[in-house]
PDB file of C-alpha atoms in Angstrom:
ATOM      1  CA  SER J   1       0.000   0.000   0.000  1.00 44.00           C
ATOM      2  CA  ARG J   2       2.971   2.379   0.307  1.00 50.00           C
ATOM      3  CA  GLY J   3       2.884   3.028  -3.430  1.00 56.00           C
ATOM      4  CA  VAL J   4      -0.763   4.058  -3.171  1.00 57.00           C
ATOM      5  CA  GLU J   5      -0.850   6.004   0.080  1.00 56.00           C
ATOM      6  CA  PRO J   6       2.075   7.401   2.080  1.00 54.00           C
ATOM      7  CA  SER J   7       2.954   5.593   5.305  1.00 54.00           C
ATOM      8  CA  GLU J   8       2.099   8.643   7.437  1.00 51.00           C
ATOM      9  CA  ARG J   9      -1.572   7.950   6.697  1.00 53.00           C
ATOM     10  CA  TRP J  10      -1.207   4.963   9.057  1.00 50.00           C
ATOM     11  CA  SER J  11       0.312   7.022  11.888  1.00 53.00           C
ATOM     12  CA  GLY J  12      -1.275   7.449  15.308  1.00 55.00           C
ATOM     13  CA  THR J  13      -4.532   5.587  15.816  1.00 66.00           C
ATOM     14  CA  ARG J  14      -5.613   5.595  12.181  1.00 73.00           C
ATOM     15  CA  ASN J  15      -6.229   1.997  11.086  1.00 84.00           C
ATOM     16  CA  TYR J  16      -7.213   2.584   7.466  1.00 88.00           C
ATOM     17  CA  TRP J  17      -6.303   4.499   4.324  1.00 91.00           C
ATOM     18  CA  VAL J  18      -8.347   5.730   1.363  1.00 93.00           C
ATOM     19  CA  SER J  19      -6.947   6.773  -2.010  1.00 93.00           C
ATOM     20  CA  GLY J  20      -8.576   8.622  -4.862  1.00 93.00           C
ATOM     21  CA  ALA J  21      -5.292   8.791  -6.793  1.00 93.00           C
ATOM     22  CA  PHE J  22      -6.659   6.467  -9.491  1.00 93.00           C
ATOM     23  CA  ARG J  23     -10.101   8.010  -9.961  1.00 91.00           C
ATOM     24  CA  ASP J  24      -9.195   8.966 -13.529  1.00 89.00           C
ATOM     25  CA  GLU J  25      -8.714   5.233 -14.104  1.00 92.00           C
ATOM     26  CA  GLY J  26     -12.130   4.529 -12.573  1.00 92.00           C
ATOM     27  CA  LEU J  27     -10.893   3.203  -9.195  1.00 94.00           C
ATOM     28  CA  ILE J  28     -11.135   4.270  -5.550  1.00 94.00           C
ATOM     29  CA  LEU J  29      -8.962   2.196  -3.206  1.00 94.00           C
ATOM     30  CA  PHE J  30      -8.987   1.624   0.533  1.00 92.00           C
ATOM     31  CA  GLY J  31      -7.266  -0.562   3.077  1.00 89.00           C
ATOM     32  CA  ILE J  32      -8.423  -1.339   6.600  1.00 86.00           C
ATOM     33  CA  ASN J  33      -6.627  -3.091   9.435  1.00 82.00           C
ATOM     34  CA  SER J  34      -8.922  -5.977  10.363  1.00 79.00           C
ATOM     35  CA  SER J  35      -6.593  -6.817  13.278  1.00 74.00           C
ATOM     36  CA  GLU J  36      -6.821  -3.414  14.978  1.00 71.00           C
ATOM     37  CA  ASN J  37      -8.689  -4.668  18.065  1.00 68.00           C
ATOM     38  CA  LEU J  38      -6.825  -7.216  20.188  1.00 71.00           C
ATOM     39  CA  ASP J  39      -8.037  -9.460  23.001  1.00 74.00           C
ATOM     40  CA  GLN J  40      -6.373  -9.836  26.427  1.00 77.00           C
ATOM     41  CA  ASN J  41      -3.857 -12.275  24.893  1.00 72.00           C
ATOM     42  CA  GLY J  42      -2.864  -9.870  22.136  1.00 68.00           C
ATOM     43  CA  LEU J  43      -4.702 -11.809  19.420  1.00 69.00           C
ATOM     44  CA  PRO J  44      -6.930 -10.091  16.828  1.00 69.00           C
ATOM     45  CA  THR J  45     -10.618 -10.111  17.734  1.00 73.00           C
ATOM     46  CA  ARG J  46     -11.486  -9.736  14.021  1.00 74.00           C
ATOM     47  CA  GLU J  47     -13.983  -7.043  15.015  1.00 79.00           C
ATOM     48  CA  LEU J  48     -13.778  -3.753  13.147  1.00 82.00           C
ATOM     49  CA  ASP J  49     -14.233  -0.620  15.227  1.00 82.00           C
ATOM     50  CA  ASP J  50     -17.483   1.247  14.463  1.00 84.00           C
ATOM     51  CA  GLN J  51     -15.747   4.636  14.398  1.00 87.00           C
ATOM     52  CA  THR J  52     -13.011   3.349  12.097  1.00 86.00           C
ATOM     53  CA  MET J  53     -15.644   2.051   9.666  1.00 86.00           C
ATOM     54  CA  ALA J  54     -17.583   5.332   9.853  1.00 88.00           C
ATOM     55  CA  ASP J  55     -14.459   7.419   9.165  1.00 91.00           C
ATOM     56  CA  LEU J  56     -13.295   5.149   6.347  1.00 89.00           C
ATOM     57  CA  PHE J  57     -16.607   5.112   4.515  1.00 90.00           C
ATOM     58  CA  ALA J  58     -17.104   8.887   5.010  1.00 92.00           C
ATOM     59  CA  GLU J  59     -13.901   9.387   2.998  1.00 93.00           C
ATOM     60  CA  VAL J  60     -14.986   6.830   0.391  1.00 93.00           C
ATOM     61  CA  CYS J  61     -18.385   8.590   0.085  1.00 91.00           C
ATOM     62  CA  ALA J  62     -16.683  11.951  -0.495  1.00 93.00           C
ATOM     63  CA  LEU J  63     -14.641  10.453  -3.351  1.00 93.00           C
ATOM     64  CA  LYS J  64     -17.708   8.692  -4.794  1.00 91.00           C
ATOM     65  CA  ARG J  65     -19.609  12.001  -4.856  1.00 90.00           C
ATOM     66  CA  ASP J  66     -16.745  13.448  -6.894  1.00 89.00           C
ATOM     67  CA  THR J  67     -16.500  10.366  -9.173  1.00 90.00           C
ATOM     68  CA  PRO J  68     -19.807   8.444  -8.943  1.00 89.00           C
ATOM     69  CA  GLY J  69     -18.903   5.875 -11.601  1.00 90.00           C
ATOM     70  CA  ALA J  70     -15.687   4.758  -9.877  1.00 93.00           C
ATOM     71  CA  LEU J  71     -15.368   1.175  -8.676  1.00 94.00           C
ATOM     72  CA  VAL J  72     -14.310   0.794  -5.032  1.00 94.00           C
ATOM     73  CA  VAL J  73     -11.603  -1.802  -4.316  1.00 94.00           C
ATOM     74  CA  GLY J  74     -10.907  -2.621  -0.662  1.00 92.00           C
ATOM     75  CA  LEU J  75      -8.087  -4.551   0.972  1.00 89.00           C
ATOM     76  CA  MET J  76      -8.098  -6.213   4.385  1.00 86.00           C
ATOM     77  CA  HIS J  77      -6.523  -9.254   5.964  1.00 79.00           C
ATOM     78  CA  HIS J  78      -9.560 -11.216   7.189  1.00 76.00           C
ATOM     79  CA  ARG J  79     -12.451 -12.449   5.084  1.00 77.00           C
ATOM     80  CA  LEU J  80     -15.856 -10.802   5.047  1.00 77.00           C
ATOM     81  CA  ASP J  81     -17.937 -13.866   5.842  1.00 71.00           C
ATOM     82  CA  ALA J  82     -19.553 -15.705   8.716  1.00 61.00           C
ATOM     83  CA  SER J  83     -16.775 -18.277   9.123  1.00 67.00           C
ATOM     84  CA  GLU J  84     -14.761 -18.560  12.320  1.00 68.00           C
ATOM     85  CA  GLU J  85     -11.872 -16.918  10.450  1.00 70.00           C
ATOM     86  CA  GLY J  86     -13.960 -14.030   9.085  1.00 73.00           C
ATOM     87  CA  ILE J  87     -14.811 -10.579  10.410  1.00 77.00           C
ATOM     88  CA  VAL J  88     -17.041 -10.844  13.501  1.00 75.00           C
ATOM     89  CA  ASN J  89     -19.156  -7.806  12.627  1.00 78.00           C
ATOM     90  CA  ALA J  90     -19.372  -8.469   8.886  1.00 77.00           C
ATOM     91  CA  THR J  91     -23.041  -7.411   8.795  1.00 80.00           C
ATOM     92  CA  SER J  92     -22.128  -3.913   9.978  1.00 82.00           C
ATOM     93  CA  PHE J  93     -19.304  -3.699   7.435  1.00 82.00           C
ATOM     94  CA  LYS J  94     -21.659  -4.795   4.625  1.00 82.00           C
ATOM     95  CA  ARG J  95     -24.197  -2.187   5.734  1.00 81.00           C
ATOM     96  CA  ASN J  96     -21.493   0.498   5.405  1.00 79.00           C
ATOM     97  CA  ILE J  97     -20.520  -0.845   1.972  1.00 79.00           C
ATOM     98  CA  SER J  98     -24.132  -0.728   0.850  1.00 77.00           C
ATOM     99  CA  ALA J  99     -24.597   2.866   2.006  1.00 73.00           C
ATOM    100  CA  ALA J 100     -21.273   4.223   0.779  1.00 71.00           C
ATOM    101  CA  THR J 101     -19.893   2.455  -2.226  1.00 72.00           C
ATOM    102  CA  GLY J 102     -22.337   0.513  -4.310  1.00 75.00           C
ATOM    103  CA  SER J 103     -20.765  -2.683  -5.596  1.00 85.00           C
ATOM    104  CA  ILE J 104     -17.234  -3.411  -4.441  1.00 87.00           C
ATOM    105  CA  VAL J 105     -14.243  -5.663  -5.037  1.00 92.00           C
ATOM    106  CA  LEU J 106     -12.783  -6.818  -1.713  1.00 90.00           C
ATOM    107  CA  LEU J 107      -9.319  -8.420  -1.593  1.00 87.00           C
ATOM    108  CA  THR J 108      -8.377 -10.511   1.448  1.00 83.00           C
ATOM    109  CA  GLY J 109      -5.791 -12.978   2.675  1.00 73.00           C
ATOM    110  CA  HIS J 110      -5.499 -14.907   5.957  1.00 56.00           C
ATOM    111  CA  MET J 111      -6.791 -18.271   4.697  1.00 56.00           C
ATOM    112  CA  HIS J 112      -3.987 -18.669   2.107  1.00 58.00           C
ATOM    113  CA  GLU J 113      -6.496 -20.144  -0.338  1.00 64.00           C
ATOM    114  CA  GLU J 114      -7.555 -18.891  -3.730  1.00 64.00           C
ATOM    115  CA  SER J 115     -11.225 -17.975  -3.981  1.00 67.00           C
ATOM    116  CA  SER J 116     -13.450 -15.707  -6.012  1.00 69.00           C
ATOM    117  CA  THR J 117     -16.993 -15.306  -4.709  1.00 75.00           C
ATOM    118  CA  LEU J 118     -19.691 -12.933  -5.918  1.00 78.00           C
ATOM    119  CA  THR J 119     -22.377 -12.107  -3.363  1.00 76.00           C
ATOM    120  CA  GLN J 120     -25.593 -10.516  -4.565  1.00 72.00           C
ATOM    121  CA  GLU J 121     -28.375  -9.958  -2.059  1.00 68.00           C
ATOM    122  CA  THR J 122     -31.749  -8.619  -3.165  1.00 66.00           C
ATOM    123  CA  ASN J 123     -31.772  -4.819  -3.451  1.00 69.00           C
ATOM    124  CA  LYS J 124     -28.153  -4.579  -2.243  1.00 71.00           C
ATOM    125  CA  PRO J 125     -24.883  -3.922  -4.064  1.00 76.00           C
ATOM    126  CA  SER J 126     -22.816  -6.893  -5.184  1.00 85.00           C
ATOM    127  CA  ILE J 127     -19.569  -7.793  -3.407  1.00 86.00           C
ATOM    128  CA  LEU J 128     -16.849  -9.549  -5.384  1.00 89.00           C
ATOM    129  CA  HIS J 129     -14.702 -11.147  -2.697  1.00 84.00           C
ATOM    130  CA  VAL J 130     -11.292 -12.313  -3.924  1.00 88.00           C
ATOM    131  CA  GLY J 131      -9.003 -14.316  -1.643  1.00 80.00           C
ATOM    132  CA  SER J 132      -5.533 -15.397  -2.560  1.00 75.00           C
ATOM    133  CA  SER J 133      -3.169 -18.211  -1.833  1.00 71.00           C
ATOM    134  CA  THR J 134       0.342 -17.285  -0.751  1.00 70.00           C
ATOM    135  CA  TYR J 135       3.226 -17.339  -3.172  1.00 64.00           C
ATOM    136  CA  MET J 136       6.178 -16.691  -0.850  1.00 63.00           C
ATOM    137  CA  LEU J 137       5.414 -18.644   2.332  1.00 61.00           C
ATOM    138  CA  THR J 138       7.020 -22.049   2.737  1.00 63.00           C
ATOM    139  CA  ALA J 139       4.863 -25.105   3.496  1.00 64.00           C
ATOM    140  CA  SER J 140       5.549 -24.833   7.250  1.00 66.00           C
ATOM    141  CA  LYS J 141       3.983 -21.340   7.334  1.00 61.00           C
ATOM    142  CA  ARG J 142       0.700 -22.064   5.507  1.00 60.00           C
ATOM    143  CA  PRO J 143      -2.079 -24.684   5.605  1.00 61.00           C
ATOM    144  CA  GLU J 144      -0.625 -28.012   4.468  1.00 64.00           C
ATOM    145  CA  ASP J 145      -3.225 -28.563   1.742  1.00 63.00           C
ATOM    146  CA  SER J 146      -2.833 -25.096   0.193  1.00 67.00           C
ATOM    147  CA  LEU J 147      -0.983 -24.353  -3.018  1.00 74.00           C
ATOM    148  CA  ARG J 148       1.553 -21.569  -3.411  1.00 76.00           C
ATOM    149  CA  GLY J 149       0.150 -19.060  -5.850  1.00 81.00           C
ATOM    150  CA  PHE J 150      -1.353 -15.651  -6.565  1.00 85.00           C
ATOM    151  CA  ASN J 151      -4.161 -13.864  -8.396  1.00 87.00           C
ATOM    152  CA  LEU J 152      -3.894 -11.465 -11.283  1.00 90.00           C
ATOM    153  CA  ILE J 153      -6.864  -9.095 -11.480  1.00 92.00           C
ATOM    154  CA  GLU J 154      -7.441  -7.106 -14.648  1.00 95.00           C
ATOM    155  CA  PHE J 155      -9.919  -4.253 -15.073  1.00 94.00           C
ATOM    156  CA  GLU J 156     -11.466  -3.470 -18.443  1.00 95.00           C
ATOM    157  CA  ARG J 157     -12.421   0.171 -18.819  1.00 93.00           C
ATOM    158  CA  SER J 158     -14.508   2.259 -21.178  1.00 92.00           C
ATOM    159  CA  GLU J 159     -14.298   6.053 -20.995  1.00 89.00           C
ATOM    160  CA  GLY J 160     -12.687   5.919 -17.550  1.00 87.00           C
ATOM    161  CA  VAL J 161     -15.287   3.536 -16.069  1.00 92.00           C
ATOM    162  CA  VAL J 162     -14.567  -0.081 -15.114  1.00 94.00           C
ATOM    163  CA  THR J 163     -16.860  -2.282 -17.204  1.00 94.00           C
ATOM    164  CA  GLY J 164     -15.218  -5.675 -16.730  1.00 94.00           C
ATOM    165  CA  ILE J 165     -13.090  -7.582 -14.226  1.00 95.00           C
ATOM    166  CA  ARG J 166     -11.147 -10.792 -14.779  1.00 94.00           C
ATOM    167  CA  VAL J 167      -9.620 -12.806 -11.947  1.00 93.00           C
ATOM    168  CA  ASP J 168      -6.854 -15.163 -13.102  1.00 92.00           C
ATOM    169  CA  THR J 169      -5.493 -17.605 -10.521  1.00 88.00           C
ATOM    170  CA  TYR J 170      -2.014 -19.118 -10.761  1.00 89.00           C
ATOM    171  CA  ALA J 171      -0.348 -21.735  -8.559  1.00 84.00           C
ATOM    172  CA  ILE J 172       2.767 -23.836  -8.381  1.00 81.00           C
ATOM    173  CA  VAL J 173       1.831 -27.405  -9.276  1.00 81.00           C
ATOM    174  CA  GLY J 174       4.763 -29.783  -9.061  1.00 81.00           C
ATOM    175  CA  ASN J 175       7.619 -27.467  -9.932  1.00 83.00           C
ATOM    176  CA  GLN J 176       5.773 -25.326 -12.461  1.00 88.00           C
ATOM    177  CA  LEU J 177       3.706 -22.174 -12.222  1.00 86.00           C
ATOM    178  CA  ARG J 178       0.391 -22.941 -13.918  1.00 89.00           C
ATOM    179  CA  PRO J 179      -2.890 -21.131 -14.532  1.00 91.00           C
ATOM    180  CA  LEU J 180      -5.693 -22.670 -12.449  1.00 88.00           C
ATOM    181  CA  SER J 181      -8.705 -20.593 -13.429  1.00 88.00           C
ATOM    182  CA  SER J 182      -9.878 -17.465 -15.189  1.00 92.00           C
ATOM    183  CA  THR J 183     -13.172 -15.962 -14.046  1.00 92.00           C
ATOM    184  CA  PRO J 184     -14.705 -13.012 -15.930  1.00 94.00           C
ATOM    185  CA  TYR J 185     -17.168 -10.523 -14.449  1.00 94.00           C
ATOM    186  CA  ARG J 186     -18.913  -7.560 -15.989  1.00 93.00           C
ATOM    187  CA  ARG J 187     -20.082  -4.335 -14.408  1.00 92.00           C
ATOM    188  CA  ASP J 188     -23.378  -3.031 -15.713  1.00 89.00           C
ATOM    189  CA  GLN J 189     -24.338   0.618 -16.240  1.00 86.00           C
ATOM    190  CA  SER J 190     -25.706   0.894 -12.696  1.00 85.00           C
ATOM    191  CA  GLY J 191     -22.382  -0.361 -11.279  1.00 86.00           C
ATOM    192  CA  VAL J 192     -23.570  -3.858 -10.303  1.00 87.00           C
ATOM    193  CA  ILE J 193     -20.951  -6.612 -10.710  1.00 88.00           C
ATOM    194  CA  LEU J 194     -22.280  -9.723 -12.457  1.00 88.00           C
ATOM    195  CA  ARG J 195     -20.710 -13.040 -13.408  1.00 88.00           C
ATOM    196  CA  SER J 196     -19.969 -12.916 -17.114  1.00 86.00           C
ATOM    197  CA  THR J 197     -21.136 -15.748 -19.352  1.00 74.00           C
ATOM    198  CA  LEU J 198     -18.452 -15.015 -21.962  1.00 57.00           C
TER     199      LEU J 198
END
């Protein structure tokens, strides 16, 4: 994130960053520290602070007002789901997404597994959740059944607006880096992300 936002944006008690530096390319980016709250043993509670979420999405909203067609891409460590490894207050986070951003691409890690899931609830924005395996960690530092790999995400644009997204997944199989999957999505005129049939 240092190439997107300067490190001083993380100083003090600020546990997020927001960047509008790529609005001309049709993107608004943010990162949030999903390990900001710790329990008595110093382990992450996986609960995002309400004030942090409010401040983050207030900044995102301001950028969206300036560039309403921009796609929001968020980064955080833990998944946004109901699993025991996901964010505890995911419902609150989704409510903020719905109010502030429209549809969103959310990039996460933690599980060290490749995944690409599109969530579309009735009358709510779509969330394209992309998790990644880990390319650099040795076998002793990641789940034993996980592959070493990474995702390549490409955005198709038309007149400065993202109209398509493709998630390509690569992994080391044997001793070779190989493509595992390629999943296309399209973004309609209202900004909703849909699975592409092409």
